[in-house]
Amino acid sequence: MSSLIDASTKIRVSSTLNRDTKSYGKQYLTDGSVETCWNSEQGSPQSISLEFGSPVSVSFLNLMFQGGFAGKECELMGVSVNEEWESIMEFYPDDTNALQQFPMPSEKKPQSWKKMRIVFKNSTDFYGRVVIYTLDLVGTLQP
């Protein structure tokens, strides 16, 4: 298993704080630095969408939030061969700065996904902002 996010992965975010993509843009989700982050604008829900270069099988979702700006009620969604969005799992992160790992439900692990979306239905921040330092999906590429 390895990281499924590479140069061919297209990432879109629902918003960026003050539209300041140089300071808080989506590129910082996967740059490997704990000094940089994606920071959403205020308001709920917020989301991160990923489109893979080839189908993937996901084992784990890894996220590192800034404490006080974590997703509270979250949902991972995906598009498989049927070309329709479906719910994969709901998850509830801790309001902490630590790297958190969310395992895929066993019945969803063998599936191949073309796209995924992480929806932050609400946030621990009063204004609904989400701050993420690390985003990774771990699993295997499918043929």
PDB file of C-alpha atoms in Angstrom:
ATOM      1  CA  MET A   1       0.000   0.000   0.000  1.00  0.00           C
ATOM      2  CA  SER A   2       1.076   3.520  -0.757  1.00  0.00           C
ATOM      3  CA  SER A   3      -0.227   7.040  -1.187  1.00  0.00           C
ATOM      4  CA  LEU A   4      -2.828   7.262  -3.944  1.00  0.00           C
ATOM      5  CA  ILE A   5      -2.466  11.009  -4.412  1.00  0.00           C
ATOM      6  CA  ASP A   6       0.093  11.804  -7.102  1.00  0.00           C
ATOM      7  CA  ALA A   7       0.726  14.362  -9.848  1.00  0.00           C
ATOM      8  CA  SER A   8      -2.139  12.933 -11.932  1.00  0.00           C
ATOM      9  CA  THR A   9      -4.686  13.460  -9.116  1.00  0.00           C
ATOM     10  CA  LYS A  10      -6.902  16.494  -9.646  1.00  0.00           C
ATOM     11  CA  ILE A  11      -7.881  18.181  -6.382  1.00  0.00           C
ATOM     12  CA  ARG A  12     -10.662  20.730  -5.957  1.00  0.00           C
ATOM     13  CA  VAL A  13     -11.761  22.469  -2.772  1.00  0.00           C
ATOM     14  CA  SER A  14     -15.040  24.177  -1.952  1.00  0.00           C
ATOM     15  CA  SER A  15     -13.359  27.433  -0.904  1.00  0.00           C
ATOM     16  CA  THR A  16     -10.109  29.052   0.228  1.00  0.00           C
ATOM     17  CA  LEU A  17      -9.851  31.656   2.992  1.00  0.00           C
ATOM     18  CA  ASN A  18     -10.114  35.145   1.452  1.00  0.00           C
ATOM     19  CA  ARG A  19      -9.410  33.480  -1.942  1.00  0.00           C
ATOM     20  CA  ASP A  20      -5.740  33.608  -0.913  1.00  0.00           C
ATOM     21  CA  THR A  21      -4.553  30.484  -2.744  1.00  0.00           C
ATOM     22  CA  LYS A  22      -0.881  31.485  -2.405  1.00  0.00           C
ATOM     23  CA  SER A  23      -1.088  31.272   1.400  1.00  0.00           C
ATOM     24  CA  TYR A  24      -3.885  28.735   1.989  1.00  0.00           C
ATOM     25  CA  GLY A  25      -4.464  26.900  -1.295  1.00  0.00           C
ATOM     26  CA  LYS A  26      -5.262  23.262  -2.044  1.00  0.00           C
ATOM     27  CA  GLN A  27      -1.627  22.584  -3.027  1.00  0.00           C
ATOM     28  CA  TYR A  28      -0.753  22.568   0.682  1.00  0.00           C
ATOM     29  CA  LEU A  29      -2.989  19.562   1.418  1.00  0.00           C
ATOM     30  CA  THR A  30      -0.426  17.195  -0.086  1.00  0.00           C
ATOM     31  CA  ASP A  31       2.909  19.047   0.054  1.00  0.00           C
ATOM     32  CA  GLY A  32       4.181  16.986   3.020  1.00  0.00           C
ATOM     33  CA  SER A  33       4.843  20.027   5.202  1.00  0.00           C
ATOM     34  CA  VAL A  34       3.258  20.615   8.603  1.00  0.00           C
ATOM     35  CA  GLU A  35       4.078  24.319   8.162  1.00  0.00           C
ATOM     36  CA  THR A  36       1.508  24.850   5.382  1.00  0.00           C
ATOM     37  CA  CYS A  37      -2.233  24.198   5.214  1.00  0.00           C
ATOM     38  CA  TRP A  38      -5.461  24.515   3.273  1.00  0.00           C
ATOM     39  CA  ASN A  39      -7.812  26.903   5.061  1.00  0.00           C
ATOM     40  CA  SER A  40     -11.449  27.063   3.957  1.00  0.00           C
ATOM     41  CA  GLU A  41     -13.631  30.118   3.926  1.00  0.00           C
ATOM     42  CA  GLN A  42     -16.303  30.276   6.639  1.00  0.00           C
ATOM     43  CA  GLY A  43     -19.594  28.435   6.181  1.00  0.00           C
ATOM     44  CA  SER A  44     -20.737  24.834   6.034  1.00  0.00           C
ATOM     45  CA  PRO A  45     -20.480  22.463   4.345  1.00  0.00           C
ATOM     46  CA  GLN A  46     -16.912  22.482   3.013  1.00  0.00           C
ATOM     47  CA  SER A  47     -15.431  19.779   0.784  1.00  0.00           C
ATOM     48  CA  ILE A  48     -12.367  18.389  -0.951  1.00  0.00           C
ATOM     49  CA  SER A  49     -12.829  16.494  -4.234  1.00  0.00           C
ATOM     50  CA  LEU A  50     -10.239  14.201  -5.797  1.00  0.00           C
ATOM     51  CA  GLU A  51     -10.194  12.727  -9.301  1.00  0.00           C
ATOM     52  CA  PHE A  52      -7.608   9.984  -9.823  1.00  0.00           C
ATOM     53  CA  GLY A  53      -5.584   9.316 -12.980  1.00  0.00           C
ATOM     54  CA  SER A  54      -6.595   5.651 -12.757  1.00  0.00           C
ATOM     55  CA  PRO A  55      -8.989   3.705 -10.489  1.00  0.00           C
ATOM     56  CA  VAL A  56      -7.871   3.159  -6.890  1.00  0.00           C
ATOM     57  CA  SER A  57      -8.734   0.871  -3.985  1.00  0.00           C
ATOM     58  CA  VAL A  58      -8.555   2.802  -0.707  1.00  0.00           C
ATOM     59  CA  SER A  59      -7.667   1.316   2.683  1.00  0.00           C
ATOM     60  CA  PHE A  60      -7.227   4.455   4.811  1.00  0.00           C
ATOM     61  CA  LEU A  61      -7.980   8.169   4.814  1.00  0.00           C
ATOM     62  CA  ASN A  62      -5.407  10.228   6.734  1.00  0.00           C
ATOM     63  CA  LEU A  63      -6.137  13.794   7.869  1.00  0.00           C
ATOM     64  CA  MET A  64      -4.350  16.297  10.098  1.00  0.00           C
ATOM     65  CA  PHE A  65      -6.480  19.258  11.151  1.00  0.00           C
ATOM     66  CA  GLN A  66      -5.611  22.348  13.123  1.00  0.00           C
ATOM     67  CA  GLY A  67      -7.237  21.973  16.534  1.00  0.00           C
ATOM     68  CA  GLY A  68     -10.264  24.232  16.778  1.00  0.00           C
ATOM     69  CA  PHE A  69     -10.824  24.031  13.001  1.00  0.00           C
ATOM     70  CA  ALA A  70     -11.515  20.307  12.535  1.00  0.00           C
ATOM     71  CA  GLY A  71     -14.352  18.685  10.675  1.00  0.00           C
ATOM     72  CA  LYS A  72     -16.985  17.536  13.154  1.00  0.00           C
ATOM     73  CA  GLU A  73     -19.410  15.414  11.112  1.00  0.00           C
ATOM     74  CA  CYS A  74     -17.806  14.214   7.888  1.00  0.00           C
ATOM     75  CA  GLU A  75     -18.640  11.947   4.989  1.00  0.00           C
ATOM     76  CA  LEU A  76     -16.434  10.221   2.432  1.00  0.00           C
ATOM     77  CA  MET A  77     -18.152   9.756  -0.919  1.00  0.00           C
ATOM     78  CA  GLY A  78     -16.967   8.096  -4.109  1.00  0.00           C
ATOM     79  CA  VAL A  79     -17.673   7.365  -7.755  1.00  0.00           C
ATOM     80  CA  SER A  80     -16.995   3.802  -8.855  1.00  0.00           C
ATOM     81  CA  VAL A  81     -17.818   2.026 -12.114  1.00  0.00           C
ATOM     82  CA  ASN A  82     -21.506   2.989 -11.881  1.00  0.00           C
ATOM     83  CA  GLU A  83     -20.560   6.676 -12.424  1.00  0.00           C
ATOM     84  CA  GLU A  84     -22.792   7.868  -9.567  1.00  0.00           C
ATOM     85  CA  TRP A  85     -21.780   9.409  -6.239  1.00  0.00           C
ATOM     86  CA  GLU A  86     -22.352   7.091  -3.289  1.00  0.00           C
ATOM     87  CA  SER A  87     -21.676   7.365   0.412  1.00  0.00           C
ATOM     88  CA  ILE A  88     -18.691   5.294   1.526  1.00  0.00           C
ATOM     89  CA  MET A  89     -18.634   6.180   5.222  1.00  0.00           C
ATOM     90  CA  GLU A  90     -19.392   8.826   7.779  1.00  0.00           C
ATOM     91  CA  PHE A  91     -16.652   9.664  10.259  1.00  0.00           C
ATOM     92  CA  TYR A  92     -16.177  11.949  13.235  1.00  0.00           C
ATOM     93  CA  PRO A  93     -12.647  13.338  13.691  1.00  0.00           C
ATOM     94  CA  ASP A  94     -11.232  14.443  17.023  1.00  0.00           C
ATOM     95  CA  ASP A  95     -10.662  18.177  17.492  1.00  0.00           C
ATOM     96  CA  THR A  96      -6.883  17.830  17.666  1.00  0.00           C
ATOM     97  CA  ASN A  97      -3.671  18.612  15.765  1.00  0.00           C
ATOM     98  CA  ALA A  98      -2.641  14.935  15.573  1.00  0.00           C
ATOM     99  CA  LEU A  99      -2.652  12.919  12.358  1.00  0.00           C
ATOM    100  CA  GLN A 100      -5.855  10.848  12.327  1.00  0.00           C
ATOM    101  CA  GLN A 101      -6.419   7.674  10.322  1.00  0.00           C
ATOM    102  CA  PHE A 102      -9.867   6.502   9.228  1.00  0.00           C
ATOM    103  CA  PRO A 103     -10.070   2.931   7.875  1.00  0.00           C
ATOM    104  CA  MET A 104     -12.387   2.166   4.989  1.00  0.00           C
ATOM    105  CA  PRO A 105     -15.344  -0.085   5.838  1.00  0.00           C
ATOM    106  CA  SER A 106     -14.430  -3.669   4.903  1.00  0.00           C
ATOM    107  CA  GLU A 107     -17.236  -3.952   2.348  1.00  0.00           C
ATOM    108  CA  LYS A 108     -15.889  -0.868   0.494  1.00  0.00           C
ATOM    109  CA  LYS A 109     -12.156  -1.751   0.490  1.00  0.00           C
ATOM    110  CA  PRO A 110     -12.160  -3.952  -2.618  1.00  0.00           C
ATOM    111  CA  GLN A 111     -14.061  -1.406  -4.723  1.00  0.00           C
ATOM    112  CA  SER A 112     -12.338   0.667  -7.399  1.00  0.00           C
ATOM    113  CA  TRP A 113     -12.921   4.401  -7.148  1.00  0.00           C
ATOM    114  CA  LYS A 114     -12.460   6.990  -9.894  1.00  0.00           C
ATOM    115  CA  LYS A 115     -13.342  10.002  -7.753  1.00  0.00           C
ATOM    116  CA  MET A 116     -13.711  10.739  -4.065  1.00  0.00           C
ATOM    117  CA  ARG A 117     -15.100  13.639  -2.073  1.00  0.00           C
ATOM    118  CA  ILE A 118     -14.639  14.450   1.594  1.00  0.00           C
ATOM    119  CA  VAL A 119     -17.558  16.514   2.875  1.00  0.00           C
ATOM    120  CA  PHE A 120     -17.168  18.408   6.127  1.00  0.00           C
ATOM    121  CA  LYS A 121     -20.834  18.856   7.055  1.00  0.00           C
ATOM    122  CA  ASN A 122     -19.857  21.105   9.945  1.00  0.00           C
ATOM    123  CA  SER A 123     -16.769  22.158  11.853  1.00  0.00           C
ATOM    124  CA  THR A 124     -15.582  22.642  15.407  1.00  0.00           C
ATOM    125  CA  ASP A 125     -15.004  26.297  14.453  1.00  0.00           C
ATOM    126  CA  PHE A 126     -17.946  28.576  15.265  1.00  0.00           C
ATOM    127  CA  TYR A 127     -17.797  30.044  11.736  1.00  0.00           C
ATOM    128  CA  GLY A 128     -17.501  26.686   9.959  1.00  0.00           C
ATOM    129  CA  ARG A 129     -13.909  27.021   8.782  1.00  0.00           C
ATOM    130  CA  VAL A 130     -11.787  23.895   8.249  1.00  0.00           C
ATOM    131  CA  VAL A 131      -7.964  23.891   8.362  1.00  0.00           C
ATOM    132  CA  ILE A 132      -6.058  20.830   7.108  1.00  0.00           C
ATOM    133  CA  TYR A 133      -2.287  20.340   7.142  1.00  0.00           C
ATOM    134  CA  THR A 134      -2.190  16.794   5.751  1.00  0.00           C
ATOM    135  CA  LEU A 135      -4.475  14.828   3.437  1.00  0.00           C
ATOM    136  CA  ASP A 136      -3.620  11.351   2.169  1.00  0.00           C
ATOM    137  CA  LEU A 137      -5.445   8.319   0.842  1.00  0.00           C
ATOM    138  CA  VAL A 138      -3.557   5.046   1.248  1.00  0.00           C
ATOM    139  CA  GLY A 139      -4.257   1.929  -0.780  1.00  0.00           C
ATOM    140  CA  THR A 140      -3.494   0.359  -4.151  1.00  0.00           C
ATOM    141  CA  LEU A 141      -3.830   1.377  -7.795  1.00  0.00           C
ATOM    142  CA  GLN A 142      -6.215  -0.772  -9.799  1.00  0.00           C
ATOM    143  CA  PRO A 143      -5.421  -2.036 -13.315  1.00  0.00           C
TER     144      PRO A 143
END
